[in-house]
PDB file of C-alpha atoms and ligand atoms in Angstrom:
ATOM      1  CA  MET A   1      36.729 168.368 -87.709  1.00 98.00           C
ATOM      2  CA  LYS A   2      39.037 168.815 -90.656  1.00 98.00           C
ATOM      3  CA  LEU A   3      42.796 168.956 -90.067  1.00 98.00           C
ATOM      4  CA  PHE A   4      45.055 170.531 -92.670  1.00 99.00           C
ATOM      5  CA  LEU A   5      48.488 168.990 -92.223  1.00 99.00           C
ATOM      6  CA  ALA A   6      51.737 168.439 -94.084  1.00 98.00           C
ATOM      7  CA  LYS A   7      54.111 165.498 -93.812  1.00 98.00           C
ATOM      8  CA  GLY A   8      56.956 165.865 -91.349  1.00 98.00           C
ATOM      9  CA  THR A   9      55.679 169.153 -89.935  1.00 98.00           C
ATOM     10  CA  ILE A  10      54.497 170.294 -86.524  1.00 98.00           C
ATOM     11  CA  SER A  11      50.941 169.709 -87.742  1.00 98.00           C
ATOM     12  CA  ILE A  12      51.499 166.000 -87.111  1.00 98.00           C
ATOM     13  CA  ALA A  13      51.447 166.816 -83.384  1.00 99.00           C
ATOM     14  CA  VAL A  14      47.782 167.661 -83.853  1.00 99.00           C
ATOM     15  CA  ALA A  15      47.101 164.347 -85.612  1.00 98.00           C
ATOM     16  CA  ILE A  16      48.842 162.446 -82.787  1.00 98.00           C
ATOM     17  CA  THR A  17      46.867 164.363 -80.167  1.00 99.00           C
ATOM     18  CA  LEU A  18      43.573 163.654 -81.919  1.00 98.00           C
ATOM     19  CA  GLU A  19      44.534 159.935 -81.918  1.00 98.00           C
ATOM     20  CA  GLU A  20      45.401 160.129 -78.207  1.00 98.00           C
ATOM     21  CA  ALA A  21      42.096 161.853 -77.464  1.00 98.00           C
ATOM     22  CA  GLY A  22      40.076 159.415 -79.552  1.00 98.00           C
ATOM     23  CA  VAL A  23      38.570 162.321 -81.468  1.00 98.00           C
ATOM     24  CA  GLY A  24      37.716 161.521 -85.085  1.00 97.00           C
ATOM     25  CA  TYR A  25      38.936 163.878 -87.816  1.00 98.00           C
ATOM     26  CA  ASP A  26      39.173 164.305 -91.511  1.00 98.00           C
ATOM     27  CA  PRO A  27      42.817 164.835 -92.572  1.00 98.00           C
ATOM     28  CA  VAL A  28      43.687 166.975 -95.581  1.00 98.00           C
ATOM     29  CA  VAL A  29      47.338 166.768 -96.682  1.00 98.00           C
ATOM     30  CA  VAL A  30      48.783 170.045 -97.924  1.00 98.00           C
ATOM     31  CA  ASP A  31      51.508 169.382-100.489  1.00 98.00           C
ATOM     32  CA  PHE A  32      54.487 171.506 -99.455  1.00 98.00           C
ATOM     33  CA  ALA A  33      56.612 170.149-102.331  1.00 97.00           C
ATOM     34  CA  ALA A  34      54.117 171.789-104.678  1.00 98.00           C
ATOM     35  CA  GLY A  35      53.991 174.934-102.521  1.00 98.00           C
ATOM     36  CA  GLU A  36      50.255 174.456-101.903  1.00 98.00           C
ATOM     37  CA  GLN A  37      50.486 176.365 -98.616  1.00 98.00           C
ATOM     38  CA  THR A  38      51.395 179.550-100.509  1.00 98.00           C
ATOM     39  CA  LYS A  39      48.585 179.346-103.071  1.00 98.00           C
ATOM     40  CA  PRO A  40      45.262 181.219-102.933  1.00 98.00           C
ATOM     41  CA  ALA A  41      43.165 178.089-102.340  1.00 98.00           C
ATOM     42  CA  TYR A  42      45.012 177.307 -99.101  1.00 98.00           C
ATOM     43  CA  LEU A  43      45.402 180.950 -98.056  1.00 98.00           C
ATOM     44  CA  ALA A  44      41.628 181.186 -98.136  1.00 98.00           C
ATOM     45  CA  ILE A  45      41.588 178.419 -95.511  1.00 98.00           C
ATOM     46  CA  ASN A  46      44.511 179.759 -93.456  1.00 98.00           C
ATOM     47  CA  PRO A  47      45.813 183.217 -94.388  1.00 98.00           C
ATOM     48  CA  LYS A  48      49.013 182.471 -92.455  1.00 98.00           C
ATOM     49  CA  GLY A  49      50.012 179.957 -95.134  1.00 98.00           C
ATOM     50  CA  ARG A  50      51.037 177.495 -92.461  1.00 98.00           C
ATOM     51  CA  VAL A  51      49.960 174.186 -91.008  1.00 98.00           C
ATOM     52  CA  PRO A  52      48.365 173.045 -88.782  1.00 99.00           C
ATOM     53  CA  CYS A  53      44.917 174.460 -89.356  1.00 99.00           C
ATOM     54  CA  LEU A  54      41.954 172.819 -87.694  1.00 98.00           C
ATOM     55  CA  ILE A  55      38.453 173.541 -88.969  1.00 98.00           C
ATOM     56  CA  THR A  56      35.943 173.109 -86.176  1.00 98.00           C
ATOM     57  CA  ASP A  57      32.208 173.629 -85.877  1.00 97.00           C
ATOM     58  CA  HIS A  58      33.045 176.977 -84.262  1.00 97.00           C
ATOM     59  CA  GLY A  59      35.519 178.091 -86.923  1.00 98.00           C
ATOM     60  CA  ARG A  60      39.210 177.938 -87.781  1.00 98.00           C
ATOM     61  CA  LEU A  61      41.968 177.357 -85.244  1.00 98.00           C
ATOM     62  CA  THR A  62      45.681 177.791 -85.898  1.00 98.00           C
ATOM     63  CA  GLU A  63      48.809 177.618 -83.708  1.00 98.00           C
ATOM     64  CA  THR A  64      49.798 174.166 -82.574  1.00 99.00           C
ATOM     65  CA  GLY A  65      49.726 174.853 -78.833  1.00 98.00           C
ATOM     66  CA  ALA A  66      46.243 176.350 -78.974  1.00 98.00           C
ATOM     67  CA  ILE A  67      44.934 173.463 -81.046  1.00 98.00           C
ATOM     68  CA  LEU A  68      46.448 170.855 -78.720  1.00 98.00           C
ATOM     69  CA  GLU A  69      44.827 172.553 -75.727  1.00 98.00           C
ATOM     70  CA  TYR A  70      41.458 172.606 -77.516  1.00 98.00           C
ATOM     71  CA  ILE A  71      41.642 168.888 -78.267  1.00 98.00           C
ATOM     72  CA  ALA A  72      42.592 168.128 -74.658  1.00 98.00           C
ATOM     73  CA  ALA A  73      39.585 170.173 -73.487  1.00 98.00           C
ATOM     74  CA  LEU A  74      37.298 168.241 -75.842  1.00 98.00           C
ATOM     75  CA  ALA A  75      38.453 164.928 -74.389  1.00 98.00           C
ATOM     76  CA  PRO A  76      39.122 165.479 -70.667  1.00 98.00           C
ATOM     77  CA  ALA A  77      39.032 161.740 -70.000  1.00 98.00           C
ATOM     78  CA  ALA A  78      42.257 161.386 -71.964  1.00 98.00           C
ATOM     79  CA  GLY A  79      44.019 163.385 -69.213  1.00 98.00           C
ATOM     80  CA  LEU A  80      46.371 165.210 -71.567  1.00 98.00           C
ATOM     81  CA  ILE A  81      46.686 168.235 -69.256  1.00 98.00           C
ATOM     82  CA  PRO A  82      47.864 167.749 -65.651  1.00 98.00           C
ATOM     83  CA  GLN A  83      45.271 168.494 -62.964  1.00 98.00           C
ATOM     84  CA  ASP A  84      47.754 170.311 -60.757  1.00 98.00           C
ATOM     85  CA  ALA A  85      47.991 173.996 -61.774  1.00 98.00           C
ATOM     86  CA  PHE A  86      51.738 174.219 -61.302  1.00 98.00           C
ATOM     87  CA  VAL A  87      52.457 170.998 -63.223  1.00 98.00           C
ATOM     88  CA  ALA A  88      50.126 172.185 -65.984  1.00 98.00           C
ATOM     89  CA  ALA A  89      52.115 175.417 -66.151  1.00 98.00           C
ATOM     90  CA  GLN A  90      55.318 173.379 -66.384  1.00 98.00           C
ATOM     91  CA  MET A  91      53.803 171.524 -69.333  1.00 98.00           C
ATOM     92  CA  ARG A  92      53.045 174.862 -71.003  1.00 98.00           C
ATOM     93  CA  GLU A  93      56.539 176.102 -70.184  1.00 98.00           C
ATOM     94  CA  VAL A  94      57.851 173.312 -72.416  1.00 98.00           C
ATOM     95  CA  MET A  95      55.243 173.947 -75.109  1.00 99.00           C
ATOM     96  CA  TYR A  96      56.001 177.672 -75.276  1.00 98.00           C
ATOM     97  CA  TYR A  97      59.716 176.911 -75.393  1.00 98.00           C
ATOM     98  CA  ILE A  98      59.137 174.629 -78.354  1.00 98.00           C
ATOM     99  CA  ALA A  99      56.945 177.172 -80.175  1.00 98.00           C
ATOM    100  CA  SER A 100      59.072 180.232 -79.527  1.00 98.00           C
ATOM    101  CA  THR A 101      62.575 178.781 -79.598  1.00 98.00           C
ATOM    102  CA  LEU A 102      63.041 175.244 -80.907  1.00 98.00           C
ATOM    103  CA  HIS A 103      60.615 175.519 -83.818  1.00 98.00           C
ATOM    104  CA  VAL A 104      61.963 178.936 -84.775  1.00 98.00           C
ATOM    105  CA  ASN A 105      65.569 177.674 -84.639  1.00 98.00           C
ATOM    106  CA  HIS A 106      64.632 174.727 -86.864  1.00 98.00           C
ATOM    107  CA  ALA A 107      62.952 177.046 -89.373  1.00 98.00           C
ATOM    108  CA  HIS A 108      66.266 178.841 -89.941  1.00 98.00           C
ATOM    109  CA  LYS A 109      67.347 175.828 -92.027  1.00 97.00           C
ATOM    110  CA  LEU A 110      64.768 176.121 -94.836  1.00 96.00           C
ATOM    111  CA  ARG A 111      62.810 179.315 -94.136  1.00 96.00           C
ATOM    112  CA  GLY A 112      65.543 181.984 -93.862  1.00 95.00           C
ATOM    113  CA  HIS A 113      63.542 184.162 -96.285  1.00 96.00           C
ATOM    114  CA  ARG A 114      61.227 184.959 -93.374  1.00 97.00           C
ATOM    115  CA  TRP A 115      63.984 186.996 -91.764  1.00 97.00           C
ATOM    116  CA  ALA A 116      66.373 188.103 -94.525  1.00 97.00           C
ATOM    117  CA  ASP A 117      66.750 188.643 -98.248  1.00 97.00           C
ATOM    118  CA  LEU A 118      70.431 188.043 -99.027  1.00 95.00           C
ATOM    119  CA  GLU A 119      71.533 184.570-100.121  1.00 92.00           C
ATOM    120  CA  ALA A 120      74.548 184.883 -97.808  1.00 92.00           C
ATOM    121  CA  SER A 121      72.193 185.415 -94.860  1.00 96.00           C
ATOM    122  CA  PHE A 122      70.387 182.144 -95.617  1.00 96.00           C
ATOM    123  CA  ALA A 123      73.644 180.168 -95.606  1.00 96.00           C
ATOM    124  CA  ASP A 124      74.647 181.745 -92.315  1.00 96.00           C
ATOM    125  CA  MET A 125      71.291 180.943 -90.700  1.00 97.00           C
ATOM    126  CA  ARG A 126      71.345 177.374 -92.062  1.00 97.00           C
ATOM    127  CA  ALA A 127      74.864 176.811 -90.716  1.00 97.00           C
ATOM    128  CA  LYS A 128      73.762 177.813 -87.217  1.00 98.00           C
ATOM    129  CA  VAL A 129      70.930 175.246 -86.962  1.00 98.00           C
ATOM    130  CA  PRO A 130      72.966 172.253 -85.694  1.00 98.00           C
ATOM    131  CA  GLN A 131      74.302 174.481 -82.897  1.00 98.00           C
ATOM    132  CA  THR A 132      71.002 176.021 -81.809  1.00 98.00           C
ATOM    133  CA  MET A 133      69.124 172.723 -81.982  1.00 98.00           C
ATOM    134  CA  ALA A 134      71.888 170.948 -80.031  1.00 98.00           C
ATOM    135  CA  ALA A 135      71.724 173.686 -77.385  1.00 98.00           C
ATOM    136  CA  GLY A 136      67.975 173.099 -77.117  1.00 98.00           C
ATOM    137  CA  CYS A 137      68.527 169.361 -76.717  1.00 98.00           C
ATOM    138  CA  ALA A 138      71.133 169.932 -74.000  1.00 98.00           C
ATOM    139  CA  TYR A 139      68.696 172.183 -72.119  1.00 98.00           C
ATOM    140  CA  LEU A 140      65.899 169.590 -72.363  1.00 98.00           C
ATOM    141  CA  GLU A 141      68.243 166.785 -71.326  1.00 98.00           C
ATOM    142  CA  GLN A 142      69.715 168.599 -68.317  1.00 98.00           C
ATOM    143  CA  GLU A 143      66.836 170.730 -67.075  1.00 98.00           C
ATOM    144  CA  VAL A 144      63.501 169.431 -68.338  1.00 98.00           C
ATOM    145  CA  LEU A 145      63.087 165.718 -69.102  1.00 98.00           C
ATOM    146  CA  ARG A 146      62.104 163.647 -66.075  1.00 98.00           C
ATOM    147  CA  GLY A 147      61.417 160.403 -67.922  1.00 96.00           C
ATOM    148  CA  PRO A 148      59.916 158.412 -69.319  1.00 96.00           C
ATOM    149  CA  TYR A 149      57.855 161.428 -70.444  1.00 98.00           C
ATOM    150  CA  VAL A 150      58.613 165.132 -70.186  1.00 98.00           C
ATOM    151  CA  LEU A 151      56.909 165.550 -66.818  1.00 98.00           C
ATOM    152  CA  GLY A 152      57.613 162.036 -65.539  1.00 98.00           C
ATOM    153  CA  GLU A 153      55.090 159.209 -65.575  1.00 97.00           C
ATOM    154  CA  ALA A 154      52.161 161.323 -66.813  1.00 97.00           C
ATOM    155  CA  PHE A 155      51.722 161.588 -70.589  1.00 98.00           C
ATOM    156  CA  THR A 156      50.786 165.163 -71.604  1.00 98.00           C
ATOM    157  CA  LEU A 157      50.500 167.515 -74.573  1.00 99.00           C
ATOM    158  CA  ALA A 158      54.157 168.495 -74.127  1.00 99.00           C
ATOM    159  CA  ASP A 159      55.179 164.947 -75.095  1.00 98.00           C
ATOM    160  CA  VAL A 160      53.402 165.021 -78.406  1.00 99.00           C
ATOM    161  CA  TYR A 161      54.737 168.463 -79.241  1.00 99.00           C
ATOM    162  CA  LEU A 162      58.326 167.566 -78.310  1.00 99.00           C
ATOM    163  CA  PHE A 163      58.198 164.221 -80.090  1.00 98.00           C
ATOM    164  CA  VAL A 164      57.506 165.797 -83.463  1.00 98.00           C
ATOM    165  CA  VAL A 165      60.446 168.154 -82.974  1.00 98.00           C
ATOM    166  CA  THR A 166      62.732 165.192 -82.239  1.00 98.00           C
ATOM    167  CA  THR A 167      61.875 163.742 -85.650  1.00 98.00           C
ATOM    168  CA  TRP A 168      63.608 166.823 -87.149  1.00 98.00           C
ATOM    169  CA  LEU A 169      66.865 166.443 -85.247  1.00 98.00           C
ATOM    170  CA  ALA A 170      68.779 164.124 -87.623  1.00 98.00           C
ATOM    171  CA  GLY A 171      67.995 166.456 -90.528  1.00 98.00           C
ATOM    172  CA  ASP A 172      69.123 169.396 -88.395  1.00 98.00           C
ATOM    173  CA  GLY A 173      72.525 167.804 -87.816  1.00 98.00           C
ATOM    174  CA  VAL A 174      71.892 166.664 -84.242  1.00 98.00           C
ATOM    175  CA  ASP A 175      72.486 163.069 -83.096  1.00 98.00           C
ATOM    176  CA  VAL A 176      69.763 162.243 -80.582  1.00 98.00           C
ATOM    177  CA  ALA A 177      71.911 159.334 -79.292  1.00 98.00           C
ATOM    178  CA  ALA A 178      74.109 161.952 -77.595  1.00 98.00           C
ATOM    179  CA  TYR A 179      71.175 162.687 -75.244  1.00 98.00           C
ATOM    180  CA  PRO A 180      70.232 159.548 -73.241  1.00 98.00           C
ATOM    181  CA  LYS A 181      67.035 160.926 -71.666  1.00 98.00           C
ATOM    182  CA  LEU A 182      65.842 162.348 -74.977  1.00 98.00           C
ATOM    183  CA  SER A 183      66.594 159.024 -76.698  1.00 98.00           C
ATOM    184  CA  ALA A 184      64.614 157.132 -74.049  1.00 98.00           C
ATOM    185  CA  PHE A 185      61.747 159.597 -74.482  1.00 98.00           C
ATOM    186  CA  VAL A 186      61.721 159.035 -78.248  1.00 98.00           C
ATOM    187  CA  ALA A 187      61.685 155.255 -77.734  1.00 98.00           C
ATOM    188  CA  ALA A 188      58.746 155.562 -75.314  1.00 98.00           C
ATOM    189  CA  MET A 189      56.843 157.673 -77.837  1.00 98.00           C
ATOM    190  CA  GLU A 190      57.524 155.418 -80.810  1.00 98.00           C
ATOM    191  CA  VAL A 191      55.597 152.514 -79.277  1.00 98.00           C
ATOM    192  CA  ARG A 192      52.435 154.523 -78.605  1.00 98.00           C
ATOM    193  CA  ALA A 193      49.492 153.598 -80.802  1.00 98.00           C
ATOM    194  CA  SER A 194      48.977 157.268 -81.714  1.00 98.00           C
ATOM    195  CA  VAL A 195      52.494 157.592 -83.107  1.00 98.00           C
ATOM    196  CA  ARG A 196      52.211 154.282 -84.918  1.00 98.00           C
ATOM    197  CA  ALA A 197      48.972 155.458 -86.507  1.00 98.00           C
ATOM    198  CA  VAL A 198      50.596 158.564 -88.035  1.00 98.00           C
ATOM    199  CA  ARG A 199      53.648 156.546 -89.129  1.00 98.00           C
ATOM    200  CA  VAL A 200      51.341 154.115 -90.944  1.00 98.00           C
ATOM    201  CA  GLN A 201      49.908 157.113 -92.793  1.00 98.00           C
ATOM    202  CA  GLY A 202      53.461 158.083 -93.801  1.00 98.00           C
ATOM    203  CA  TRP A 203      53.120 161.500 -92.124  1.00 98.00           C
ATOM    204  CA  LEU A 204      56.347 161.187 -90.109  1.00 97.00           C
TER     205      LEU A 204
HETATM  206  N1  GSH B   1      53.462 179.036 -84.838  1.00 65.27           N
HETATM  207  C1  GSH B   1      52.900 178.047 -85.730  1.00 65.27           C
HETATM  208  C2  GSH B   1      53.954 177.677 -86.758  1.00 65.27           C
HETATM  209  C3  GSH B   1      53.419 176.774 -87.832  1.00 65.27           C
HETATM  210  C4  GSH B   1      54.461 176.571 -88.913  1.00 65.27           C
HETATM  211  O1  GSH B   1      55.376 177.363 -89.106  1.00 65.27           O
HETATM  212  N2  GSH B   1      54.305 175.448 -89.635  1.00 65.27           N
HETATM  213  C5  GSH B   1      55.217 175.182 -90.704  1.00 65.27           C
HETATM  214  C6  GSH B   1      55.470 173.690 -90.829  1.00 65.27           C
HETATM  215  S1  GSH B   1      56.374 173.042 -89.423  1.00 65.27           S
HETATM  216  C7  GSH B   1      54.635 175.669 -92.015  1.00 65.27           C
HETATM  217  O2  GSH B   1      53.438 175.576 -92.218  1.00 65.27           O
HETATM  218  N3  GSH B   1      55.472 176.167 -92.914  1.00 65.27           N
HETATM  219  C8  GSH B   1      55.045 176.553 -94.231  1.00 65.27           C
HETATM  220  C9  GSH B   1      55.880 177.643 -94.824  1.00 65.27           C
HETATM  221  O3  GSH B   1      56.695 178.240 -94.130  1.00 65.27           O
HETATM  222  O4  GSH B   1      55.700 177.880 -96.020  1.00 65.27           O
HETATM  223  C10 GSH B   1      52.429 176.825 -84.963  1.00 65.27           C
HETATM  224  O5  GSH B   1      53.022 176.546 -83.913  1.00 65.27           O
HETATM  225  O6  GSH B   1      51.466 176.176 -85.370  1.00 65.27           O
END
């Protein structure tokens, strides 16, 4: 499979998951600094102009959560989705929260043009990011994180997804040290071989 990714983006969650699953892949780095994701060559690959995009034998897949689920299904032995239906739904509860709320809040820092046209609107949206991201961290800390991983001892897709978001926090004006459970989670993730592998590549 071919994975289109960009440094520091949510697409790195797919790379980490492929590492966890032991599924080989061919990475293609999309250069956001050069705006490659907005150019016709990339739009022909993914008309959304976003990463990740996974090219499989069956066709193109986009949306991080869907791609992570596909990889987990390809490698059931990796156990990336809980067996218990309710616990699996709790994992997805976290993943949907990340996709619909945390990621969108983060995007208000650099991507305000998705929602508004006035320069003043961008500044307003950017200024709100430390507050909305901190609110998300407080929710995770108080209501979600069981430790050492999101759902406790079991390592799941939600961990990979959340980990990449935590790498954005400093840049979003949030000090992860203020959240002890989240800090411990980050430390547990940093020592995993999958995370080390993407760090060696310079993707995070
Ligand atoms: N809902 C998509 C969002 C993907 C997304 O927005 N990716 C960002 C990087 S974190 C992107 O490609 N941004 C490019 C742009 O906005 O030009 C997913 O979860 O995969």
